[in-house]
Short mmCIF file of N, CA and C in Angstrom, two decimals:
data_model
loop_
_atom_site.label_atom_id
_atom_site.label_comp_id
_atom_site.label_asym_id
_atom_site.label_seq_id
_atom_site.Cartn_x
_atom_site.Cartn_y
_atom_site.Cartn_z
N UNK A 98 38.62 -15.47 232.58
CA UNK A 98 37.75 -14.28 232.44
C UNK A 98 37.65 -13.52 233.77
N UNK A 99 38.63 -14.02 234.54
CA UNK A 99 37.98 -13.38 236.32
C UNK A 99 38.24 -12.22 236.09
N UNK A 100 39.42 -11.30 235.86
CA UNK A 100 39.93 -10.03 236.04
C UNK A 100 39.41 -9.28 234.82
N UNK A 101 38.91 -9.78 234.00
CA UNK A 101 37.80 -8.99 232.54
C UNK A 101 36.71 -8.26 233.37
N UNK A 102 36.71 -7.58 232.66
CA UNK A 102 35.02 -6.68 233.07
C UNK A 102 33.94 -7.13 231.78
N UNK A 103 32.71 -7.63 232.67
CA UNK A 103 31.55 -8.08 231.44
C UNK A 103 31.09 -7.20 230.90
N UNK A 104 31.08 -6.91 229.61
CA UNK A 104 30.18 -5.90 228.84
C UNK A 104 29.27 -5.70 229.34
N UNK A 105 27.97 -6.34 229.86
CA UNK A 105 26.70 -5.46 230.79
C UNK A 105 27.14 -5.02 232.30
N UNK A 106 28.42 -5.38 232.77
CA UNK A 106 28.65 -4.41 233.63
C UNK A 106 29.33 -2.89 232.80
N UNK A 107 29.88 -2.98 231.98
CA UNK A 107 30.15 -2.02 231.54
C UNK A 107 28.97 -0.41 231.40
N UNK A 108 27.98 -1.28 230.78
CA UNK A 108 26.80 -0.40 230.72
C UNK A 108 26.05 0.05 232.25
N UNK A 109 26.54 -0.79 232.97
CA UNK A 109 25.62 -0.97 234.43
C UNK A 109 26.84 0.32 234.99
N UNK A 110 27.99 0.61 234.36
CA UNK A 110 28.52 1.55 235.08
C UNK A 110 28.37 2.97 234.04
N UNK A 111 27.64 2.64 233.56
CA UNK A 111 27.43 3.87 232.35
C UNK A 111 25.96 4.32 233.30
N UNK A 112 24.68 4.10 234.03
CA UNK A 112 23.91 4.13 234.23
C UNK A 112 23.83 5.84 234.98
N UNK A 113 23.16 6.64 234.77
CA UNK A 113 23.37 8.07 235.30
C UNK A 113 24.54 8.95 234.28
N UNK A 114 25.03 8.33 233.14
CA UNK A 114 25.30 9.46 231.95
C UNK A 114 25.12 9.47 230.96
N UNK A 115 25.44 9.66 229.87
CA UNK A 115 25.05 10.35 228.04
C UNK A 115 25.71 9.04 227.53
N UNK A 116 24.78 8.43 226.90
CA UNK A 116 24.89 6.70 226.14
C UNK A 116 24.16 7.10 224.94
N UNK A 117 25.19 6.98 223.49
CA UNK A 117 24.78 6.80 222.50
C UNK A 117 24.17 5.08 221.73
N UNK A 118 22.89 4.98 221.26
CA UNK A 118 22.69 3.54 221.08
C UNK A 118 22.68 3.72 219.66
N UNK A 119 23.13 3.16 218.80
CA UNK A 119 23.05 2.79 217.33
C UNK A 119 22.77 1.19 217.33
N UNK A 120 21.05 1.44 216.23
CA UNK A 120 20.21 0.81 215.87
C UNK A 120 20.89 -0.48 214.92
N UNK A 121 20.22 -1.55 214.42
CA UNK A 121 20.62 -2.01 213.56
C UNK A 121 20.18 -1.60 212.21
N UNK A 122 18.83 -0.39 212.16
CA UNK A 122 18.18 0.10 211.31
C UNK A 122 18.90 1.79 211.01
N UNK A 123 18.10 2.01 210.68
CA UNK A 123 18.91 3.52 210.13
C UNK A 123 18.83 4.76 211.43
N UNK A 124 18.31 4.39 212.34
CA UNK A 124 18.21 5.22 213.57
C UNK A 124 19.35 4.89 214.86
N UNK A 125 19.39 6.15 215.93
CA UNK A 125 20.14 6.48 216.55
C UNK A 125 19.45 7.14 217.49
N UNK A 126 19.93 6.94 218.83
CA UNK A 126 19.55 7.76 220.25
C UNK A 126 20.39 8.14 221.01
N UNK A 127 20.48 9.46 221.61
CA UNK A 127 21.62 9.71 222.35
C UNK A 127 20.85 10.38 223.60
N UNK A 128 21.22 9.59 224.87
CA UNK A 128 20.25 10.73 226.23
C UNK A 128 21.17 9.36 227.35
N UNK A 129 20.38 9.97 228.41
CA UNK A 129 20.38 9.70 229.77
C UNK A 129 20.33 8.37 230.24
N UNK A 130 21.13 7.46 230.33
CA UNK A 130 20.79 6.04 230.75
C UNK A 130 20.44 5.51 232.37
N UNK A 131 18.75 5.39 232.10
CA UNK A 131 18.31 5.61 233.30
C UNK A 131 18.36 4.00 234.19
N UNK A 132 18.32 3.15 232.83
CA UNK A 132 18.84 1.30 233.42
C UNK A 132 18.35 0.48 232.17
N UNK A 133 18.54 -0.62 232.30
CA UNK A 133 18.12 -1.65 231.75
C UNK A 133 18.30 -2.98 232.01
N UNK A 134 17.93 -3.88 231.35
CA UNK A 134 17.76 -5.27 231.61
C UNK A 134 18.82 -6.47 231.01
N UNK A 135 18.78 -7.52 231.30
CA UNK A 135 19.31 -8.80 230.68
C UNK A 135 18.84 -9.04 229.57
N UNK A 136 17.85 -8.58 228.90
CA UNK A 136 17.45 -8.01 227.50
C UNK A 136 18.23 -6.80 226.61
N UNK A 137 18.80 -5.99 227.35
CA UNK A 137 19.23 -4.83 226.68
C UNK A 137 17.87 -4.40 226.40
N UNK A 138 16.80 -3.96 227.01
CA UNK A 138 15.91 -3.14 226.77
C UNK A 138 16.47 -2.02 227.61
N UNK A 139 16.18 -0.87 227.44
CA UNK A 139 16.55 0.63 228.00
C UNK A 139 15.83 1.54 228.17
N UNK A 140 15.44 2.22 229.70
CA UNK A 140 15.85 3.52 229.89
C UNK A 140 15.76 4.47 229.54
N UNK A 141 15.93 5.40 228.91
CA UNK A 141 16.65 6.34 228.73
C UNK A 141 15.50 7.76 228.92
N UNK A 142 16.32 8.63 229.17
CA UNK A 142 15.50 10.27 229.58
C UNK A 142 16.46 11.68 228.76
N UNK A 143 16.07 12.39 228.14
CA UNK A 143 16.33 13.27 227.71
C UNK A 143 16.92 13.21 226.30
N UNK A 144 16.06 12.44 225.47
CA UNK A 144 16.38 11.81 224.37
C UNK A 144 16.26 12.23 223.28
N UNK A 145 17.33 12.14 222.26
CA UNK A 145 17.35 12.66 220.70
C UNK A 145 17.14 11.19 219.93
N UNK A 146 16.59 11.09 219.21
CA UNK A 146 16.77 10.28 218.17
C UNK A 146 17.12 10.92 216.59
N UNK A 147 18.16 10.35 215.95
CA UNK A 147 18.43 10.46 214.85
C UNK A 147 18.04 9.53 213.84
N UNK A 148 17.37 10.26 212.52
CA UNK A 148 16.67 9.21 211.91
C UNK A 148 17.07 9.13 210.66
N UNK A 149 18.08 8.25 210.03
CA UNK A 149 18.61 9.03 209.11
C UNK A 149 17.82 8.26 207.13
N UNK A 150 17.41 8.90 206.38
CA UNK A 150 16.47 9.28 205.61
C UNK A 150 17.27 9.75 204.07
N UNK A 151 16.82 9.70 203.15
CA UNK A 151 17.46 9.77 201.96
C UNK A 151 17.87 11.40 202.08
N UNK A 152 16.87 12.11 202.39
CA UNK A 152 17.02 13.40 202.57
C UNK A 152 17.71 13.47 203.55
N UNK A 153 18.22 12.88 204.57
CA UNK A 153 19.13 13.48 205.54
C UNK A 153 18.98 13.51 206.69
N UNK A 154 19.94 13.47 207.94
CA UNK A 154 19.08 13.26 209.34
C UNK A 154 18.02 13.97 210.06
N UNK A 155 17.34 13.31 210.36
CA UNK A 155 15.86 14.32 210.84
C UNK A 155 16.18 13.89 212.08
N UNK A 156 15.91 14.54 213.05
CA UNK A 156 16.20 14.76 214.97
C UNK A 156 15.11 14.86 215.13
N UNK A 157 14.33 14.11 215.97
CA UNK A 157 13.23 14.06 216.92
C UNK A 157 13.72 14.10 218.57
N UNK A 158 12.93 15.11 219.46
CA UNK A 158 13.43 14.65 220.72
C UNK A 158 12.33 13.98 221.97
N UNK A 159 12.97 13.20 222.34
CA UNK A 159 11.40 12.59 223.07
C UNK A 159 11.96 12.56 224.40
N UNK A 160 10.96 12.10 225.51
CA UNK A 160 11.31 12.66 227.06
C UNK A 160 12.02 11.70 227.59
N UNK A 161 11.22 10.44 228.47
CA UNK A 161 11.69 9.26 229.12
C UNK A 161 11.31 8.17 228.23
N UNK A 162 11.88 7.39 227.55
CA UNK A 162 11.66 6.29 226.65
C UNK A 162 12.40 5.11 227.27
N UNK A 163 11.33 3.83 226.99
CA UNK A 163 11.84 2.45 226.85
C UNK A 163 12.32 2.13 225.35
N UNK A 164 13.34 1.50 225.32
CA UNK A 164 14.12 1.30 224.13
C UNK A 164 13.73 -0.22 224.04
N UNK A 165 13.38 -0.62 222.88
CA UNK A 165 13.31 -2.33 222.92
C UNK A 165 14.48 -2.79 222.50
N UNK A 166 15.33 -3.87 223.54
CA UNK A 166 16.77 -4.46 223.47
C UNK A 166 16.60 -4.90 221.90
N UNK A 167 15.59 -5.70 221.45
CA UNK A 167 15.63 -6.55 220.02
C UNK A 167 16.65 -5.76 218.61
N UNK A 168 16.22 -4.17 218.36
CA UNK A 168 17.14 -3.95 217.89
C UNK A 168 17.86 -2.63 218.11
N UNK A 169 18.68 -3.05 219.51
CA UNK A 169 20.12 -2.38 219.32
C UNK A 169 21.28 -2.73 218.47
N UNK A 170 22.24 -2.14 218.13
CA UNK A 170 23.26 -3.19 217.90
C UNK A 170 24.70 -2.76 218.48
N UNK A 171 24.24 -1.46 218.79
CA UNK A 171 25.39 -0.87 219.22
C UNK A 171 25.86 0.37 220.71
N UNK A 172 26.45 0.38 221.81
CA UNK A 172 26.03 1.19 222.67
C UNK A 172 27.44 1.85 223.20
N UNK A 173 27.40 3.26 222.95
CA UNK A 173 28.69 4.15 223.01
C UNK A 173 28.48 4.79 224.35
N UNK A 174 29.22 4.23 225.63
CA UNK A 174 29.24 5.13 226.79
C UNK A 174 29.38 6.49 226.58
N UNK A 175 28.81 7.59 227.59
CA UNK A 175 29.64 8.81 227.59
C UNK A 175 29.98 10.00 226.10
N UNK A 176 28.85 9.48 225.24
CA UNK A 176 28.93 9.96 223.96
C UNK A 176 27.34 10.70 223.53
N UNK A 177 27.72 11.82 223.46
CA UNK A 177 26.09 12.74 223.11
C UNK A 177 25.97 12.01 221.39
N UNK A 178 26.32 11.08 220.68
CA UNK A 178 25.21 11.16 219.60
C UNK A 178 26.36 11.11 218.24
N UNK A 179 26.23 11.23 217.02
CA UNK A 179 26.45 11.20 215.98
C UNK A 179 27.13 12.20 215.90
N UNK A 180 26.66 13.65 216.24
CA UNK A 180 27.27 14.93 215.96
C UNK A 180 28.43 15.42 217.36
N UNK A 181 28.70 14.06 218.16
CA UNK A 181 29.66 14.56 218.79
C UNK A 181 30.64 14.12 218.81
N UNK A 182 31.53 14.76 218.03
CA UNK A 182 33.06 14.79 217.57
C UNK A 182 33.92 15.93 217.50
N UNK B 299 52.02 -20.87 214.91
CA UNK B 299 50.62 -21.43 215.64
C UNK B 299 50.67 -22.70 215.24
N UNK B 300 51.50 -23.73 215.68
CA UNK B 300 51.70 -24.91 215.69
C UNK B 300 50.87 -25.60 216.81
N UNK B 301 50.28 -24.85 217.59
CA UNK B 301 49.68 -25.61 218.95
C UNK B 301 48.44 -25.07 218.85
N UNK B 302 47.99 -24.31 217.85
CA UNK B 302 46.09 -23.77 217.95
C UNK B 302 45.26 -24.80 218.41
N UNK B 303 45.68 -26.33 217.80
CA UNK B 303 44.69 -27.05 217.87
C UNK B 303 44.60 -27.48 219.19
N UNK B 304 45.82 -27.42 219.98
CA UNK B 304 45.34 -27.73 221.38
C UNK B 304 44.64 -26.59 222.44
N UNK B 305 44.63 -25.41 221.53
CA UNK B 305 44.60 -24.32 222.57
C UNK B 305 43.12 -24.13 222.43
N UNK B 306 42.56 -24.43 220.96
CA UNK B 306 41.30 -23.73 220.40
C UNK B 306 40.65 -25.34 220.58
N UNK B 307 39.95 -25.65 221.68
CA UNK B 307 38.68 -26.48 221.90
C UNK B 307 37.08 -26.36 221.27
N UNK B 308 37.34 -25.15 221.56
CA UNK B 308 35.50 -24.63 221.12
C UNK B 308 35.53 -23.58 220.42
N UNK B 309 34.89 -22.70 219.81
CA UNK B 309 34.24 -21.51 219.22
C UNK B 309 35.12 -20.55 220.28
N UNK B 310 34.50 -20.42 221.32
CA UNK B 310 34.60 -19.38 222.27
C UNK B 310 36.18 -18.84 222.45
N UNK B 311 37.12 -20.45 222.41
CA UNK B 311 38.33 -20.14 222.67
C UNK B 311 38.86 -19.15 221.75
N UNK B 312 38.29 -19.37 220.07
CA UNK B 312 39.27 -18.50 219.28
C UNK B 312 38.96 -17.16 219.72
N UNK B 313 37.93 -16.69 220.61
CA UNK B 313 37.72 -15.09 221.03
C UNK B 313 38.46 -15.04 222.37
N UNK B 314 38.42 -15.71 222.91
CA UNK B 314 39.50 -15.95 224.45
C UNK B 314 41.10 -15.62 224.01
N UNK B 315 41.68 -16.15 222.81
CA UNK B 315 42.42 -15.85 222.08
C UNK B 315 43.12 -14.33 221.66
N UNK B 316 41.65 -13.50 221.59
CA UNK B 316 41.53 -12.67 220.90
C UNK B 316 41.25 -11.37 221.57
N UNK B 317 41.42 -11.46 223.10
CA UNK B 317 41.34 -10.65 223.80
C UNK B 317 42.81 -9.74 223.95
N UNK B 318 42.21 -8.20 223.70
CA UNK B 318 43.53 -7.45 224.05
C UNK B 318 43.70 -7.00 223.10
N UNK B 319 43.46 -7.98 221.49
CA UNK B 319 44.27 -8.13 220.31
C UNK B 319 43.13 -7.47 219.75
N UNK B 320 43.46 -6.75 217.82
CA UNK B 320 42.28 -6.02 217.20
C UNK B 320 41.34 -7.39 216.51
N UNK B 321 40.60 -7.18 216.25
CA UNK B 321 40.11 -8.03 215.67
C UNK B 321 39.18 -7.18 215.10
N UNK B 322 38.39 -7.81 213.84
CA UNK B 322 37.60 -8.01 212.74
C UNK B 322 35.96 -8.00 212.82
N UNK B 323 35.00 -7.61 213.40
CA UNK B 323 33.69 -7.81 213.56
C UNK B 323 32.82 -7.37 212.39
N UNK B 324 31.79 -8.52 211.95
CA UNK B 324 31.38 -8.01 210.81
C UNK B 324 29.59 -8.09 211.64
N UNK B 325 29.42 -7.11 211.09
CA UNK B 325 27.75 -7.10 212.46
C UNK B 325 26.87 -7.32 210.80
N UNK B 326 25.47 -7.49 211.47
CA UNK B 326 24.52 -7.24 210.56
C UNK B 326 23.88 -5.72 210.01
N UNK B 327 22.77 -6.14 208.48
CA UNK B 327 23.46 -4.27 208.24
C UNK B 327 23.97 -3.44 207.85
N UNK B 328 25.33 -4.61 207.67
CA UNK B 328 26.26 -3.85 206.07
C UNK B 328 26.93 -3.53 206.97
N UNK B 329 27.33 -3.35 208.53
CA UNK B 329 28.03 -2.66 209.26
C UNK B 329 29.51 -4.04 209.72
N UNK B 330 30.49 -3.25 209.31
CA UNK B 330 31.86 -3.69 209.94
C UNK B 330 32.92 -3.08 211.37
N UNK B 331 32.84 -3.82 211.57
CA UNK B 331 34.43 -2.42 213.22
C UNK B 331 35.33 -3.44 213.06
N UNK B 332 36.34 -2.52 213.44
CA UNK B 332 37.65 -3.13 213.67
C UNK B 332 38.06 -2.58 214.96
N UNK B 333 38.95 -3.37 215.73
CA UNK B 333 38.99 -2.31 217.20
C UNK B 333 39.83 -3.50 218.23
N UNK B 334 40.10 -2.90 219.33
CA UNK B 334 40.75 -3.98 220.16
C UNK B 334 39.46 -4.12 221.11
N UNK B 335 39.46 -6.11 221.38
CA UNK B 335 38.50 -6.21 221.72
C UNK B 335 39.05 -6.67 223.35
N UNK B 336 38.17 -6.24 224.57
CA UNK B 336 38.65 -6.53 225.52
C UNK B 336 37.51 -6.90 226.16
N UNK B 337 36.55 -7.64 226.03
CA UNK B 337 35.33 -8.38 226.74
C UNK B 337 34.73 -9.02 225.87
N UNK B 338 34.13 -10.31 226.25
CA UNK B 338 33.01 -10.80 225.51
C UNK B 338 32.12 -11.87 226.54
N UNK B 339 30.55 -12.22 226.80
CA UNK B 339 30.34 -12.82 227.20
C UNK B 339 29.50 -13.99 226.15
N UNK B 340 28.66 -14.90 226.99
CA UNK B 340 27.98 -15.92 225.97
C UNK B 340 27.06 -15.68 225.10
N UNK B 341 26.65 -14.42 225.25
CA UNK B 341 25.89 -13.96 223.87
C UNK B 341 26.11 -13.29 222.92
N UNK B 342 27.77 -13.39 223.04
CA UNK B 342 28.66 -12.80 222.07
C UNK B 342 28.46 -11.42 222.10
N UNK B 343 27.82 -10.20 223.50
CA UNK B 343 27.74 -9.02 223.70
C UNK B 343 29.57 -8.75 223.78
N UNK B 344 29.91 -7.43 223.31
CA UNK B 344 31.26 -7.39 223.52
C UNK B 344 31.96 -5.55 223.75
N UNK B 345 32.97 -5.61 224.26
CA UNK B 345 33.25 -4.23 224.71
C UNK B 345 34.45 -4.22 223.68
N UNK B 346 34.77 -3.11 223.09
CA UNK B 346 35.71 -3.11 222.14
C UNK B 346 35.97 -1.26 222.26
N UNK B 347 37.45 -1.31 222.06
CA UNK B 347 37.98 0.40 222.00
C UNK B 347 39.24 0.48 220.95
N UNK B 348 38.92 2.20 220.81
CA UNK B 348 39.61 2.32 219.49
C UNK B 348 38.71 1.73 218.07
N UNK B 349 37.71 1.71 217.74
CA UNK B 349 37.38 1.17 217.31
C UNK B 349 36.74 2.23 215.90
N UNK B 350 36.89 1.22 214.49
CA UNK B 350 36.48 2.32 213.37
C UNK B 350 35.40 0.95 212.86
N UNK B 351 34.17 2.06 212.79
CA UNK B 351 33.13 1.11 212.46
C UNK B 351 32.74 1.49 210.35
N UNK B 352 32.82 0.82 209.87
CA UNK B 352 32.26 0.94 207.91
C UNK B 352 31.12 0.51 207.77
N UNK B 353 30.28 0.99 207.47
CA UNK B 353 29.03 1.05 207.17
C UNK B 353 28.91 1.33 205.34
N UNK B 354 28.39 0.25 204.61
CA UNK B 354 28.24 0.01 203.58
C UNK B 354 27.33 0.49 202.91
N UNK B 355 26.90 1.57 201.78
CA UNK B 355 25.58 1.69 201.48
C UNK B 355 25.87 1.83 199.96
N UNK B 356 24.47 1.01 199.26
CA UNK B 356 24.42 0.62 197.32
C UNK B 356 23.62 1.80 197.41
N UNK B 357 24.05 2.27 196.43
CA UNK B 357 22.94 3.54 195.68
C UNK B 357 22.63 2.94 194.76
N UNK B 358 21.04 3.13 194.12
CA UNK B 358 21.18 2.55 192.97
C UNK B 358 21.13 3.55 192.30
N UNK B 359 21.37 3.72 190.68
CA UNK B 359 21.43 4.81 190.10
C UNK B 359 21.12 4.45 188.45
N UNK B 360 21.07 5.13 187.62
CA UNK B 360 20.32 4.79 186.04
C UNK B 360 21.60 4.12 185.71
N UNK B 361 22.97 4.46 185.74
CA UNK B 361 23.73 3.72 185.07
C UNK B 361 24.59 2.18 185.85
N UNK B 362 23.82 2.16 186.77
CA UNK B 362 24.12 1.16 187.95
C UNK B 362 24.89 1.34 189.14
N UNK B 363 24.53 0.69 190.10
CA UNK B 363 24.81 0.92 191.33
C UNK B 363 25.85 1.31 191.85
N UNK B 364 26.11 2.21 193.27
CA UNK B 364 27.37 2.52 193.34
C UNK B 364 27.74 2.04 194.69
N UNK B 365 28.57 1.76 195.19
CA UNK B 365 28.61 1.21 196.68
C UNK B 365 29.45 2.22 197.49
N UNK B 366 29.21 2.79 198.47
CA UNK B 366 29.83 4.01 199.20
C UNK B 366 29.83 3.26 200.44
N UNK B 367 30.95 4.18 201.62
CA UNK B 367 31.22 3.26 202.51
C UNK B 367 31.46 4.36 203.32
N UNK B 368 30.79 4.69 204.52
CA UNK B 368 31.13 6.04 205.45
C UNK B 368 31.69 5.17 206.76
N UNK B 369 32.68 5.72 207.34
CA UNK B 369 33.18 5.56 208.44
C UNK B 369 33.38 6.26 209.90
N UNK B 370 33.19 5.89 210.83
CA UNK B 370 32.86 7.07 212.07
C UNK B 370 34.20 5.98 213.03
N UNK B 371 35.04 6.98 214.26
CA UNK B 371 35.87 6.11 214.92
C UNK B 371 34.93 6.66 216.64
N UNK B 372 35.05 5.32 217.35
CA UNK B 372 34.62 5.89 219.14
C UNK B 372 35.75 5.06 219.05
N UNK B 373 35.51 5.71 221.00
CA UNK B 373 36.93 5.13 221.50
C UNK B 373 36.88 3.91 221.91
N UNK B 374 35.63 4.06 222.60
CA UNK B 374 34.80 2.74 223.75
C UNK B 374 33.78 2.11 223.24
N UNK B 375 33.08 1.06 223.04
CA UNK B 375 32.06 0.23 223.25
C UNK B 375 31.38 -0.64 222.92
N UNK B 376 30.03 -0.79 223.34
CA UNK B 376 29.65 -2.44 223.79
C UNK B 376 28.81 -2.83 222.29
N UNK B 377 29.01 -3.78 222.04
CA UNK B 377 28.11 -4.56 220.82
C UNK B 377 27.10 -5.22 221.31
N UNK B 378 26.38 -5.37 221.15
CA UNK B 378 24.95 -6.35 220.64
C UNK B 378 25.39 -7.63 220.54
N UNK B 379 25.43 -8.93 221.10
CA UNK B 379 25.22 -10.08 220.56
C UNK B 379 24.59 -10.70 219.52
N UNK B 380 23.53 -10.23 219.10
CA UNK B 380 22.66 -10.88 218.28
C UNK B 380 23.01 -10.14 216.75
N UNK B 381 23.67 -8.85 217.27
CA UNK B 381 24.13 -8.24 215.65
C UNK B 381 25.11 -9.02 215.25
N UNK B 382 26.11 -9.71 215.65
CA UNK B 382 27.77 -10.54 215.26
C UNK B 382 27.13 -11.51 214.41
N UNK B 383 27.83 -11.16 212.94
CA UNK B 383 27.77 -12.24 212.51
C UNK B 383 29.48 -13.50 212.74
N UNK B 384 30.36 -12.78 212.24
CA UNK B 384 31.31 -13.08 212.69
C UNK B 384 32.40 -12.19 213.43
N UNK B 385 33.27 -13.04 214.23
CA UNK B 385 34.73 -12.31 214.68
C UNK B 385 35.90 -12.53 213.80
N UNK B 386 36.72 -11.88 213.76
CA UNK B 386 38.17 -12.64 212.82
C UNK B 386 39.40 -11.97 213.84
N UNK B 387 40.42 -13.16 214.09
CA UNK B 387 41.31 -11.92 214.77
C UNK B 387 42.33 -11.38 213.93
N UNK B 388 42.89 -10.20 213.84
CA UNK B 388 43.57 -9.33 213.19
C UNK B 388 42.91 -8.60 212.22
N UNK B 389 43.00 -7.53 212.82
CA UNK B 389 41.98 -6.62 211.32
C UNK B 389 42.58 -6.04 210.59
N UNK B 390 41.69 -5.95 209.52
CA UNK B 390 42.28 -5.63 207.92
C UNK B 390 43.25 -4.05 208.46
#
């Protein structure tokens, strides 16, 4: 494993840009990864959440948020969000 | 693979194995990726690229249920440990 890069360094080099997190629930956040922990708790500043709903995704935007590591499941470096493709 | 059994000691090895190569992740959730996986540590957190994630959803409906399956591709990234239920190597 010496010459591998560890997945939380991966994120530890994501720290200062646009990190999409997908939930294990029906939600989504895309903003600013300001740090986090050996928990995967997070960070983050300039934040969208996507909430997605029988009717369809509803966008909330919130300022500087702690994310609770418990349920992430998923974390996209360098990616604004759902709608960026 | 006449020699797995000497190569594969533990759990961990068949993902040691499996580095580089695509493999199979079935998360919790209804959610599946397929992707080449190139990191993993002991909490089964993992970095994976190229990767097409299926997400499973039942509608239910009056004449019975329908199962739909939406798919999104990234290029890069990291999984959750605690979401894996399993790895498989070679994906469908």
């Amino acid at each position: 494993m010496a010459s591998q890069i560890l997945p939380l360094e991966l994120i530890d080099r994501c720290i200062g840009s646009r990190i999409w997190v997908i939930t294990k629930t029906e939600r989504e956040f895309a903003g600013r990864l300001l740090g986090f922990d050996d928990f995967v708790n997070m960070v983050l500043e300039d934040v969208t959440e996507f909430i997605t709903t029988e009717e369809g995704v509803k966008k909330v935007k919130l300022q500087q948020t702690l994310l609770n590591g418990n349920n992430i499941c998923m974390l996209v470096p360098g990616s604004n969000g759902p709608e960026d493709s | 693979m006449a020699d797995l059994s000497a190569q594969v000691q533990e759990p961990f090895d068949l993902v040691r194995l499996s580095l580089s190569e695509r493999v199979f992740v079935k998360l919790k959730g209804e959610r599946s990726l397929t992707g080449v996986l190139h990191a993993y540590d002991g909490h089964m957190n993992m970095i994976m690229s190229d990767v097409e994630e299926t997400i499973l959803m039942v509608e239910p409906e009056e004449s019975g249920s329908t199962v739909q399956t939406m798919k999104r591709a990234m290029e890069m990234l990291f999984v959750r440990g605690d979401s894996v239920i399993l790895v498989s190597p070679g994906a469908r």
